[in-house]
Short mmCIF file of C-alpha atoms in Angstrom, two decimals:
data_model
loop_
_atom_site.label_atom_id
_atom_site.label_comp_id
_atom_site.label_asym_id
_atom_site.label_seq_id
_atom_site.Cartn_x
_atom_site.Cartn_y
_atom_site.Cartn_z
CA PHE V 252 -9.54 -15.86 -35.67
CA PRO V 253 -10.81 -19.44 -35.19
CA LEU V 254 -7.15 -20.39 -34.71
CA PHE V 255 -7.19 -18.37 -31.49
CA GLY V 256 -10.00 -20.56 -30.22
CA ALA V 257 -8.14 -23.68 -31.29
CA ALA V 258 -4.96 -22.48 -29.59
CA ILE V 259 -6.74 -21.66 -26.34
CA HIS V 260 -8.24 -25.13 -26.33
CA ALA V 261 -5.04 -26.94 -27.36
CA LEU V 262 -2.41 -25.32 -25.15
CA GLY V 263 -1.30 -27.74 -22.45
CA ALA V 264 0.63 -27.56 -19.20
CA SER V 265 3.52 -29.45 -20.76
CA GLN V 266 4.17 -26.41 -22.94
CA LEU V 267 4.78 -24.14 -19.96
CA THR V 268 8.51 -23.46 -19.77
CA ASP V 269 10.48 -22.84 -16.59
CA GLY V 270 10.92 -19.21 -17.60
CA VAL V 271 7.21 -18.64 -18.16
CA ILE V 272 6.29 -20.45 -14.93
CA ASN V 273 8.73 -18.32 -12.93
CA ARG V 274 7.59 -15.04 -14.46
CA SER V 275 3.89 -15.81 -14.12
CA LYS V 276 4.33 -16.81 -10.46
CA ARG V 277 5.88 -13.40 -9.82
CA MET V 278 2.96 -11.74 -11.59
CA MET V 279 0.40 -13.69 -9.57
CA LEU V 280 2.05 -12.93 -6.23
CA ASP V 281 2.37 -9.23 -6.98
CA THR V 282 -1.24 -9.04 -8.18
CA LEU V 283 -2.54 -10.64 -5.00
CA GLY V 284 -0.46 -8.27 -2.86
CA VAL V 285 -1.61 -5.06 -4.51
CA GLY V 286 -5.15 -6.43 -4.60
CA LEU V 287 -5.13 -7.06 -0.86
CA LEU V 288 -3.81 -3.57 -0.20
CA GLY V 289 -6.46 -2.22 -2.56
CA THR V 290 -9.27 -3.64 -0.40
CA ARG V 291 -8.63 -0.73 1.95
CA THR V 292 -9.52 1.91 -0.66
CA ALA V 293 -12.69 3.92 -1.03
CA VAL V 294 -13.30 2.79 -4.60
CA PHE V 295 -13.12 -0.88 -3.61
CA ASN V 296 -15.59 -0.40 -0.77
CA LYS V 297 -18.03 1.43 -3.04
CA ALA V 298 -17.84 -1.41 -5.56
CA LEU V 299 -18.26 -3.98 -2.79
CA LYS V 300 -21.32 -2.21 -1.39
CA TYR V 301 -22.88 -2.15 -4.85
CA SER V 302 -22.06 -5.79 -5.58
CA GLN V 303 -23.64 -6.94 -2.33
CA LEU V 304 -27.00 -6.05 -3.85
CA PHE V 305 -26.73 -9.30 -5.84
CA THR V 306 -26.90 -12.94 -4.80
CA SER V 307 -26.73 -16.28 -6.59
CA GLU V 308 -26.54 -19.99 -5.89
CA ARG V 309 -22.81 -19.91 -6.64
CA SER V 310 -20.48 -17.71 -4.63
CA SER V 311 -16.80 -16.78 -4.58
CA SER V 312 -14.42 -15.23 -2.10
CA ILE V 313 -13.57 -11.58 -1.69
CA TRP V 314 -9.89 -11.04 -0.97
CA GLY V 315 -9.25 -9.74 2.50
CA ARG V 316 -12.83 -10.34 3.63
CA SER V 317 -13.37 -13.42 5.79
CA ASP V 318 -17.14 -13.05 6.05
CA ILE V 319 -18.23 -11.95 2.56
CA THR V 320 -18.84 -13.91 -0.63
CA LEU V 321 -20.38 -12.69 -3.88
CA PRO V 322 -21.69 -14.18 -7.12
CA PRO V 323 -18.57 -15.17 -9.07
CA CYS V 324 -18.78 -12.43 -11.68
CA TYR V 325 -19.13 -9.78 -8.99
CA ALA V 326 -16.26 -11.30 -7.02
CA ALA V 327 -14.16 -10.98 -10.19
CA LEU V 328 -15.33 -7.37 -10.50
CA VAL V 329 -14.49 -6.19 -6.99
CA ASN V 330 -11.23 -8.14 -6.70
CA GLY V 331 -10.18 -6.75 -10.09
CA ILE V 332 -11.03 -3.24 -8.91
CA ALA V 333 -8.92 -3.80 -5.81
CA VAL V 334 -5.92 -4.78 -7.95
CA HIS V 335 -5.97 -1.50 -9.91
CA SER V 336 -7.42 0.78 -7.22
CA MET V 337 -4.01 2.32 -6.45
CA ASP V 338 -2.40 1.82 -9.88
CA PHE V 339 0.11 -0.49 -8.20
CA ASP V 340 -0.26 -3.51 -10.51
CA ASP V 341 2.09 -4.85 -13.18
CA THR V 342 2.53 -3.28 -16.61
CA TRP V 343 3.54 -5.00 -19.85
CA HIS V 344 4.84 -3.99 -23.27
CA PRO V 345 2.98 -3.16 -25.47
CA ALA V 346 1.24 -1.15 -22.78
CA THR V 347 -1.38 -2.81 -20.62
CA HIS V 348 -1.89 -4.17 -17.10
CA PRO V 349 -2.05 -7.89 -17.93
CA SER V 350 -2.65 -9.71 -14.63
CA GLY V 351 -5.46 -7.77 -12.98
CA ALA V 352 -8.04 -8.71 -15.60
CA VAL V 353 -7.17 -12.41 -15.53
CA LEU V 354 -6.33 -13.63 -12.02
CA PRO V 355 -9.49 -12.33 -10.24
CA ALA V 356 -11.68 -14.00 -12.88
CA LEU V 357 -9.86 -17.32 -12.60
CA LEU V 358 -9.91 -17.46 -8.79
CA ALA V 359 -13.60 -16.55 -8.69
CA LEU V 360 -14.36 -19.23 -11.30
CA ALA V 361 -12.19 -21.92 -9.73
CA GLU V 362 -14.14 -21.82 -6.47
CA THR V 363 -17.37 -22.70 -8.29
CA LEU V 364 -16.16 -25.65 -10.37
CA PRO V 365 -16.96 -29.17 -9.19
CA SER V 366 -13.85 -30.38 -11.00
CA ARG V 367 -11.71 -28.55 -8.41
CA PRO V 368 -8.96 -27.22 -10.69
CA SER V 369 -5.38 -27.81 -9.62
CA GLY V 370 -2.68 -25.20 -9.24
CA LEU V 371 -1.26 -26.29 -12.58
CA ASP V 372 -4.69 -25.80 -14.20
CA LEU V 373 -4.75 -22.27 -12.77
CA LEU V 374 -1.20 -21.56 -13.93
CA LEU V 375 -1.96 -22.72 -17.47
CA ALA V 376 -5.22 -20.76 -17.74
CA PHE V 377 -3.49 -17.65 -16.36
CA ASN V 378 -0.77 -17.88 -19.00
CA VAL V 379 -3.34 -18.44 -21.75
CA GLY V 380 -5.04 -15.20 -20.67
CA ILE V 381 -1.74 -13.32 -20.64
CA GLU V 382 -0.70 -14.78 -24.01
CA VAL V 383 -3.90 -13.74 -25.77
CA GLN V 384 -3.43 -10.16 -24.56
CA GLY V 385 0.16 -10.13 -25.81
CA ARG V 386 -0.86 -11.48 -29.21
CA LEU V 387 -3.69 -8.97 -29.66
CA MET V 388 -1.53 -5.98 -28.74
CA ARG V 389 0.96 -6.99 -31.40
CA PHE V 390 -1.72 -6.45 -34.05
CA SER V 391 -0.95 -2.71 -33.84
CA ARG V 392 2.20 -0.58 -33.72
CA GLU V 393 0.10 2.11 -32.06
CA ALA V 394 -0.34 -0.20 -29.07
CA TYR V 395 3.39 0.00 -28.32
CA ASN V 396 3.05 3.63 -27.18
CA ILE V 397 1.57 5.16 -24.04
CA PRO V 398 -2.18 5.11 -24.81
CA GLU V 399 -3.95 8.22 -26.04
CA ARG V 400 -7.62 7.32 -26.56
CA PHE V 401 -8.63 4.22 -24.58
CA HIS V 402 -7.31 2.27 -21.60
CA PRO V 403 -5.75 -0.95 -22.98
CA PRO V 404 -6.89 -3.35 -20.20
CA SER V 405 -10.46 -2.52 -21.09
CA VAL V 406 -9.82 -3.90 -24.60
CA VAL V 407 -7.23 -6.68 -24.42
CA GLY V 408 -7.88 -7.38 -20.72
CA VAL V 409 -11.45 -8.52 -21.24
CA MET V 410 -10.23 -10.76 -24.07
CA GLY V 411 -7.55 -12.23 -21.80
CA SER V 412 -10.11 -12.86 -19.08
CA ALA V 413 -12.42 -14.60 -21.56
CA ALA V 414 -9.59 -16.75 -22.91
CA ALA V 415 -8.35 -17.73 -19.45
CA SER V 416 -11.88 -18.49 -18.20
CA ALA V 417 -12.64 -20.53 -21.32
CA LYS V 418 -9.47 -22.53 -20.73
CA LEU V 419 -10.33 -23.27 -17.10
CA LEU V 420 -13.86 -24.25 -18.13
CA GLY V 421 -12.46 -26.66 -20.73
CA LEU V 422 -14.43 -25.16 -23.61
CA SER V 423 -14.22 -26.52 -27.16
CA PRO V 424 -12.27 -24.61 -29.85
CA SER V 425 -15.51 -23.19 -31.23
CA GLN V 426 -16.73 -22.16 -27.79
CA CYS V 427 -13.38 -20.48 -27.07
CA SER V 428 -13.73 -18.46 -30.28
CA HIS V 429 -17.25 -17.42 -29.35
CA ALA V 430 -16.11 -16.45 -25.85
CA LEU V 431 -13.65 -14.00 -27.43
CA ALA V 432 -16.31 -12.65 -29.79
CA ILE V 433 -18.78 -12.16 -26.93
CA ALA V 434 -16.13 -10.48 -24.77
CA ALA V 435 -15.28 -8.04 -27.57
CA SER V 436 -18.73 -6.52 -27.21
CA SER V 437 -17.83 -5.54 -23.65
CA ALA V 438 -14.48 -4.00 -24.61
CA GLY V 439 -13.38 -0.39 -24.43
CA ALA V 440 -13.09 2.44 -21.90
CA PRO V 441 -12.04 6.03 -22.72
CA LEU V 442 -8.94 7.54 -21.18
CA ALA V 443 -11.04 10.50 -20.02
CA ASN V 444 -11.76 8.39 -16.92
CA ALA V 445 -8.08 7.96 -16.12
CA ALA V 446 -7.14 9.70 -12.85
CA THR V 447 -10.64 9.08 -11.46
CA GLN V 448 -12.26 6.43 -9.27
CA THR V 449 -13.74 4.88 -12.40
CA LYS V 450 -10.39 3.82 -13.87
CA PRO V 451 -10.05 0.76 -11.56
CA PHE V 452 -13.42 -0.39 -12.92
CA HIS V 453 -11.70 -0.86 -16.29
CA ILE V 454 -9.77 -3.78 -14.79
CA GLY V 455 -12.67 -5.05 -12.71
CA ASN V 456 -15.08 -4.94 -15.63
CA ALA V 457 -12.57 -6.71 -17.85
CA ALA V 458 -12.31 -9.55 -15.33
CA ARG V 459 -16.07 -9.77 -14.87
CA ARG V 460 -17.13 -9.46 -18.51
CA GLY V 461 -14.51 -11.94 -19.70
CA LEU V 462 -15.74 -14.52 -17.21
CA GLU V 463 -19.34 -13.86 -18.24
CA ALA V 464 -18.40 -14.26 -21.92
CA ALA V 465 -16.86 -17.68 -21.28
CA TRP V 466 -19.89 -18.87 -19.33
CA LEU V 467 -22.23 -17.59 -22.04
CA ALA V 468 -20.21 -19.38 -24.70
CA GLN V 469 -20.44 -22.57 -22.65
CA MET V 470 -24.22 -22.14 -22.63
CA GLY V 471 -24.29 -21.88 -26.43
CA LEU V 472 -24.29 -18.13 -27.07
CA GLU V 473 -22.48 -17.25 -30.30
CA GLY V 474 -20.75 -14.15 -31.64
CA ASN V 475 -19.15 -13.13 -34.92
CA PRO V 476 -16.42 -15.71 -35.67
CA SER V 477 -14.47 -13.03 -37.59
CA MET V 478 -14.33 -10.56 -34.69
CA LEU V 479 -10.52 -10.46 -34.50
CA ASP V 480 -10.12 -10.21 -38.27
CA MET V 481 -12.24 -7.14 -38.92
CA ASP V 482 -11.68 -3.39 -38.86
CA VAL V 483 -15.20 -3.16 -37.46
CA GLY V 484 -14.37 -5.88 -34.94
CA LEU V 485 -11.51 -5.46 -32.47
CA GLY V 486 -9.88 -3.25 -35.11
CA VAL V 487 -12.12 -0.31 -34.13
CA TYR V 488 -9.66 0.47 -31.34
CA TYR V 489 -6.57 0.83 -33.52
CA ASN V 490 -5.82 2.99 -36.54
CA ASP V 491 -3.23 0.52 -37.85
CA TYR V 492 -4.87 -2.81 -36.99
CA SER V 493 -3.18 -5.74 -38.74
CA PRO V 494 -4.26 -9.13 -37.35
CA SER V 495 -2.26 -12.32 -37.72
CA THR V 496 -2.94 -15.95 -36.90
CA MET V 497 -1.82 -17.62 -33.70
CA PRO V 498 0.88 -20.28 -34.31
CA ASP V 499 -0.15 -23.91 -34.18
CA CYS V 500 0.44 -25.00 -30.60
CA ALA V 501 1.30 -28.52 -31.70
CA SER V 502 4.17 -27.32 -33.86
CA GLY V 503 7.56 -26.12 -32.76
CA ALA V 504 6.66 -22.62 -33.96
CA PHE V 505 4.79 -21.69 -30.78
CA ARG V 506 6.62 -19.63 -28.18
CA TRP V 507 5.07 -17.81 -25.22
CA ILE V 508 5.36 -14.04 -25.50
CA LEU V 509 6.09 -13.86 -21.77
CA GLU V 510 9.22 -15.90 -22.44
CA ASP V 511 10.75 -12.97 -24.32
CA GLN V 512 8.91 -9.97 -22.86
CA ASP V 513 8.87 -9.65 -19.08
CA VAL V 514 6.57 -7.27 -17.18
CA ALA V 515 7.41 -4.24 -15.05
CA PHE V 516 6.65 -4.34 -11.32
CA LYS V 517 5.94 -1.05 -9.59
CA ARG V 518 7.68 0.21 -6.46
CA ILE V 519 5.24 3.07 -5.95
CA PRO V 520 1.43 3.10 -6.39
CA ALA V 521 1.28 5.36 -9.44
CA HIS V 522 1.23 5.35 -13.23
CA LEU V 523 4.28 3.55 -14.62
CA ALA V 524 5.82 6.69 -16.14
CA MET V 525 6.11 8.17 -12.65
CA HIS V 526 8.81 5.61 -11.80
CA TRP V 527 11.29 7.15 -14.23
CA LEU V 528 10.47 10.60 -12.92
CA VAL V 529 10.74 9.73 -9.24
CA ASP V 530 14.12 8.06 -9.72
CA ALA V 531 15.39 11.08 -11.66
CA ALA V 532 14.03 13.51 -9.05
CA LEU V 533 15.67 11.60 -6.20
CA ALA V 534 18.99 11.58 -8.05
CA ALA V 535 18.77 15.33 -8.73
CA ARG V 536 17.89 15.95 -5.09
CA GLY V 537 20.92 13.93 -4.00
CA LYS V 538 23.22 15.95 -6.26
CA LEU V 539 21.84 19.22 -4.90
CA GLN V 540 22.33 18.14 -1.29
CA GLU V 541 25.90 17.11 -2.05
CA ALA V 542 26.61 20.46 -3.68
CA ALA V 543 25.01 22.49 -0.89
CA TRP V 544 25.06 20.83 2.52
CA ASN V 545 21.80 21.30 4.48
CA PHE V 546 20.22 22.96 1.48
CA ASP V 547 16.82 24.52 2.13
CA LEU V 548 14.34 23.17 -0.42
CA SER V 549 12.40 26.43 -0.23
CA GLN V 550 15.29 28.00 -2.16
CA ILE V 551 14.33 26.06 -5.28
CA GLN V 552 13.40 28.59 -7.95
CA ARG V 553 12.48 26.31 -10.85
CA VAL V 554 11.97 22.60 -11.50
CA THR V 555 12.06 21.49 -15.14
CA LEU V 556 10.72 18.05 -16.09
CA ARG V 557 11.66 16.61 -19.47
CA VAL V 558 9.16 13.84 -20.11
CA PRO V 559 7.42 12.09 -23.02
CA PRO V 560 4.25 13.73 -24.36
CA SER V 561 1.14 12.32 -22.69
CA LYS V 562 -1.85 14.47 -21.82
CA TYR V 563 -3.48 12.27 -19.19
CA ILE V 564 -0.43 12.14 -16.93
CA ASN V 565 0.30 15.86 -17.19
CA CYS V 566 -1.66 17.11 -14.16
CA PRO V 567 -0.12 20.33 -12.76
CA PHE V 568 -2.20 20.69 -9.58
CA PRO V 569 -3.82 17.39 -8.55
CA ILE V 570 -6.63 17.48 -6.02
CA THR V 571 -7.46 13.79 -5.58
CA GLU V 572 -5.27 10.75 -4.98
CA HIS V 573 -6.17 9.41 -8.43
CA GLN V 574 -5.06 12.64 -10.10
CA ALA V 575 -1.86 12.55 -8.03
CA ARG V 576 -1.08 9.03 -9.23
CA HIS V 577 -1.25 10.38 -12.80
CA SER V 578 0.73 13.59 -12.30
CA PHE V 579 4.33 14.07 -13.40
CA GLN V 580 4.42 17.25 -11.35
CA PHE V 581 3.11 15.76 -8.11
CA ASN V 582 5.41 12.76 -8.10
CA ALA V 583 8.50 14.84 -8.86
CA CYS V 584 7.69 17.35 -6.13
CA SER V 585 6.86 14.65 -3.57
CA ALA V 586 10.21 12.99 -4.25
CA LEU V 587 12.04 16.33 -3.93
CA LEU V 588 10.31 17.31 -0.70
CA ASP V 589 10.33 13.96 1.10
CA GLY V 590 13.22 12.05 -0.44
CA LYS V 591 10.82 9.21 -1.27
CA VAL V 592 7.41 8.37 -2.71
CA THR V 593 5.33 5.77 -0.86
CA VAL V 594 1.76 4.59 -0.39
CA ALA V 595 1.31 7.36 2.20
CA SER V 596 2.39 10.04 -0.30
CA PHE V 597 -1.07 9.94 -1.86
CA ASP V 598 -3.01 10.60 1.34
CA PRO V 599 -5.11 13.80 1.21
CA ALA V 600 -3.02 15.43 3.94
CA GLN V 601 0.11 14.96 1.85
CA ILE V 602 -1.51 16.15 -1.37
CA ASN V 603 -2.79 19.33 0.30
CA ARG V 604 0.47 20.41 1.96
CA SER V 605 1.27 24.09 1.44
CA ALA V 606 4.96 23.29 0.81
CA LEU V 607 3.98 20.87 -1.95
CA LYS V 608 1.61 23.34 -3.59
CA GLU V 609 4.30 26.01 -3.51
CA LEU V 610 6.80 23.70 -5.20
CA LEU V 611 4.21 22.63 -7.80
CA SER V 612 3.89 26.26 -8.85
CA LYS V 613 7.59 26.26 -9.81
CA VAL V 614 7.39 23.25 -12.15
CA GLU V 615 7.73 23.50 -15.90
CA VAL V 616 7.10 20.47 -18.15
CA LYS V 617 8.95 20.03 -21.44
CA THR V 618 8.55 17.25 -23.98
CA PRO V 619 11.74 16.89 -26.04
CA ALA V 620 11.34 15.50 -29.53
CA ASP V 621 13.63 12.56 -28.75
CA ASN V 622 11.55 11.43 -25.77
CA HIS V 623 9.21 8.83 -27.24
CA PRO V 624 5.88 8.05 -25.50
CA SER V 625 6.73 4.37 -25.08
CA PHE V 626 7.46 2.44 -21.89
CA ASP V 627 10.29 0.77 -23.77
CA LYS V 628 11.97 3.94 -25.08
CA MET V 629 11.07 6.88 -22.82
CA TYR V 630 13.24 8.67 -20.29
CA CYS V 631 12.65 11.32 -17.63
CA GLU V 632 14.96 14.16 -16.69
CA VAL V 633 14.67 16.51 -13.73
CA GLN V 634 16.51 19.82 -13.50
CA ILE V 635 16.52 21.86 -10.28
CA GLU V 636 17.53 25.53 -10.32
CA THR V 637 18.00 27.51 -7.11
CA ALA V 638 17.76 31.14 -6.14
CA GLN V 639 21.55 31.07 -5.65
CA GLY V 640 22.08 30.20 -9.30
CA GLU V 641 22.93 26.53 -8.78
CA SER V 642 21.58 23.88 -11.15
CA CYS V 643 21.44 20.08 -10.81
CA THR V 644 20.15 17.69 -13.44
CA ALA V 645 19.54 13.93 -13.33
CA ARG V 646 18.10 11.56 -15.88
CA CYS V 647 16.57 8.09 -15.61
CA ASN V 648 16.55 5.84 -18.67
CA THR V 649 15.47 2.62 -16.91
CA PHE V 650 14.02 2.47 -13.40
CA TYR V 651 14.46 -0.45 -11.00
CA GLY V 652 11.44 -2.69 -11.57
CA HIS V 653 11.35 -2.19 -15.35
CA TRP V 654 11.64 -5.34 -17.50
CA ARG V 655 15.19 -4.28 -18.39
CA LYS V 656 16.07 -3.97 -14.71
CA PRO V 657 13.66 -6.39 -12.94
CA LEU V 658 12.92 -6.43 -9.25
CA SER V 659 14.87 -9.11 -7.42
CA GLN V 660 12.81 -11.98 -6.05
CA GLU V 661 13.65 -10.79 -2.55
CA ASP V 662 12.30 -7.29 -3.24
CA LEU V 663 9.23 -8.64 -5.02
CA VAL V 664 8.36 -10.85 -2.05
CA GLU V 665 9.04 -7.98 0.34
CA LYS V 666 6.61 -5.79 -1.61
CA PHE V 667 3.98 -8.53 -1.33
CA ILE V 668 4.58 -8.97 2.41
CA VAL V 669 4.25 -5.25 3.11
CA ASN V 670 1.07 -4.96 1.03
CA ALA V 671 -0.60 -8.18 2.17
CA SER V 672 0.26 -7.65 5.85
CA SER V 673 -1.93 -4.57 5.86
CA VAL V 674 -4.91 -6.94 5.59
CA LEU V 675 -3.91 -10.54 6.32
CA CYS V 676 -2.49 -12.16 9.42
CA THR V 677 1.01 -13.66 9.27
CA GLU V 678 -0.30 -17.14 8.50
CA GLY V 679 -2.34 -15.81 5.61
CA VAL V 680 0.62 -13.90 4.17
CA GLU V 681 2.95 -16.89 4.46
CA GLY V 682 0.29 -19.24 3.11
CA VAL V 683 -0.18 -17.22 -0.09
CA ILE V 684 3.59 -17.03 -0.63
CA ASP V 685 3.89 -20.80 -0.19
CA VAL V 686 0.95 -21.68 -2.46
CA ILE V 687 2.06 -19.38 -5.29
CA GLY V 688 5.67 -20.53 -4.93
CA ASN V 689 4.54 -24.13 -5.43
CA ILE V 690 1.45 -23.51 -7.52
CA GLU V 691 2.27 -26.14 -10.14
CA LYS V 692 2.25 -28.79 -7.38
CA VAL V 693 -0.92 -27.68 -5.56
CA THR V 694 -3.75 -30.21 -5.78
CA GLU V 695 -6.59 -27.68 -5.51
CA CYS V 696 -5.98 -24.04 -6.40
CA SER V 697 -9.01 -22.95 -4.35
CA VAL V 698 -6.81 -23.30 -1.25
CA LEU V 699 -5.58 -19.83 -2.15
CA GLY V 700 -8.99 -18.47 -1.21
CA SER V 701 -8.69 -19.70 2.36
CA TYR V 702 -5.42 -17.81 2.83
CA LEU V 703 -6.70 -14.69 1.07
CA ARG V 704 -9.56 -14.55 3.61
CA MET V 705 -7.29 -15.07 6.63
CA THR V 706 -7.48 -11.58 8.06
CA SER V 707 -6.54 -10.39 11.51
CA ASN V 708 -10.26 -10.23 12.27
CA THR V 709 -10.56 -13.92 11.39
CA LEU V 710 -7.92 -14.83 13.94
CA GLU V 711 -9.52 -12.64 16.59
CA LYS V 712 -12.79 -14.54 16.13
CA VAL V 713 -10.98 -17.88 16.33
CA TYR V 714 -9.14 -16.92 19.49
CA LYS V 715 -12.27 -15.51 21.10
CA SER V 716 -14.07 -18.74 20.27
CA ALA V 717 -11.19 -20.74 21.69
CA SER V 718 -11.20 -18.64 24.83
CA CYS V 719 -14.93 -19.22 25.32
CA GLN V 720 -14.54 -22.94 24.81
CA ASN V 721 -11.63 -23.07 27.23
CA SER V 722 -13.68 -21.36 29.91
CA SER V 723 -16.27 -24.10 29.43
CA GLY V 724 -13.67 -26.79 29.98
CA HIS V 725 -13.56 -28.08 26.40
CA ALA V 726 -10.35 -28.98 24.62
CA VAL V 727 -9.41 -26.66 21.76
CA THR V 728 -7.04 -27.22 18.84
CA LEU V 729 -6.17 -24.23 16.67
CA PHE V 730 -5.14 -24.79 13.00
#
């Protein structure tokens, strides 16, 4: 376990490879985009209202809010909640959402540091946080499957946040180890809160508590130095916990996990498993329309879904948007009815459609023995049977956006633009793209905050101010 602290301390920017830099830039851009979109959700606004009860001498930016700052740990909390508020953020293997717990903590911290961390400092700390999560998940074979008892970001995410924050703070090897030990006491969230408004708090709390752990370690607080080695330490979350040491960073044995294991980027704001199902449903729908021109979807008699076993994403009749994002049945039926699944698919009006409810009543879920509950091995199959006796079946083994079939850079940037443009003005959107694209060359990473606050409302205030000054006869220069 102390070797983890030593590795966090010792890892340097020179060890970042081109492959890792490229992949982590994509992760950062996607995380900021879904986070900005998430600032429009009810759960984000509830968290923001709560967090505004607190003040401190230090303050950090809130994404998509030009006029609000919060104490850094609360900024990490609400920005982390925004990232996961629509379940639109990246997913890794073994299963977790790696970026949402790390990036909000780092950006909140960076704004408070007198040392003014560079973009390269941010990039290195981000990758340290991702790496620690990847290493910890490989302590268990159980972690490779779709989770059954706890939400992984609440366990490895808080550790990643602590590691990344410790790196940006420049903590000693011993302090880094204590930061991890302290963070472990804030780990864990039961899956019973999946498909509720509380689930995004798992990411937000991981970001916040990891940052707090690093600061506490810097102030001298200590934890159990054997936390990662013990069954009663981090091992409480896994039935087959088998820890191993982290390779010596100074030797040639070290290799970033991200180098070999890419992440999945989502095309729809829903649980990752829904992406297989939606692609299969759309393919089956296409086959049916080819077989019967102008086919009336009301003639569907039965829809059979063959999916991996997973209780928390088997939700036959969702009522809320969060349930819908975790429902095999809802996502299949939305794809069949509309020929697509989008952000708007999870609006209450769409969820409560009579046509959708009727189709949901015709769905049967089967879990074949060969369909493993793993994001690396699973498949989804959709079979449509009609009142006329016709049957169409389609199967998806790998959806577009999965690490085996990654989103193109063009599509990834387009996803960011669409999401970010819902909150930021054009200059803000383009500014974030430019900064992340050149992050290793940016002198001060806190410049990101200025673009992330550049909302349409900000521009309106600037232009109104300019208009007033013009009417007074004063010269005005914008930007």
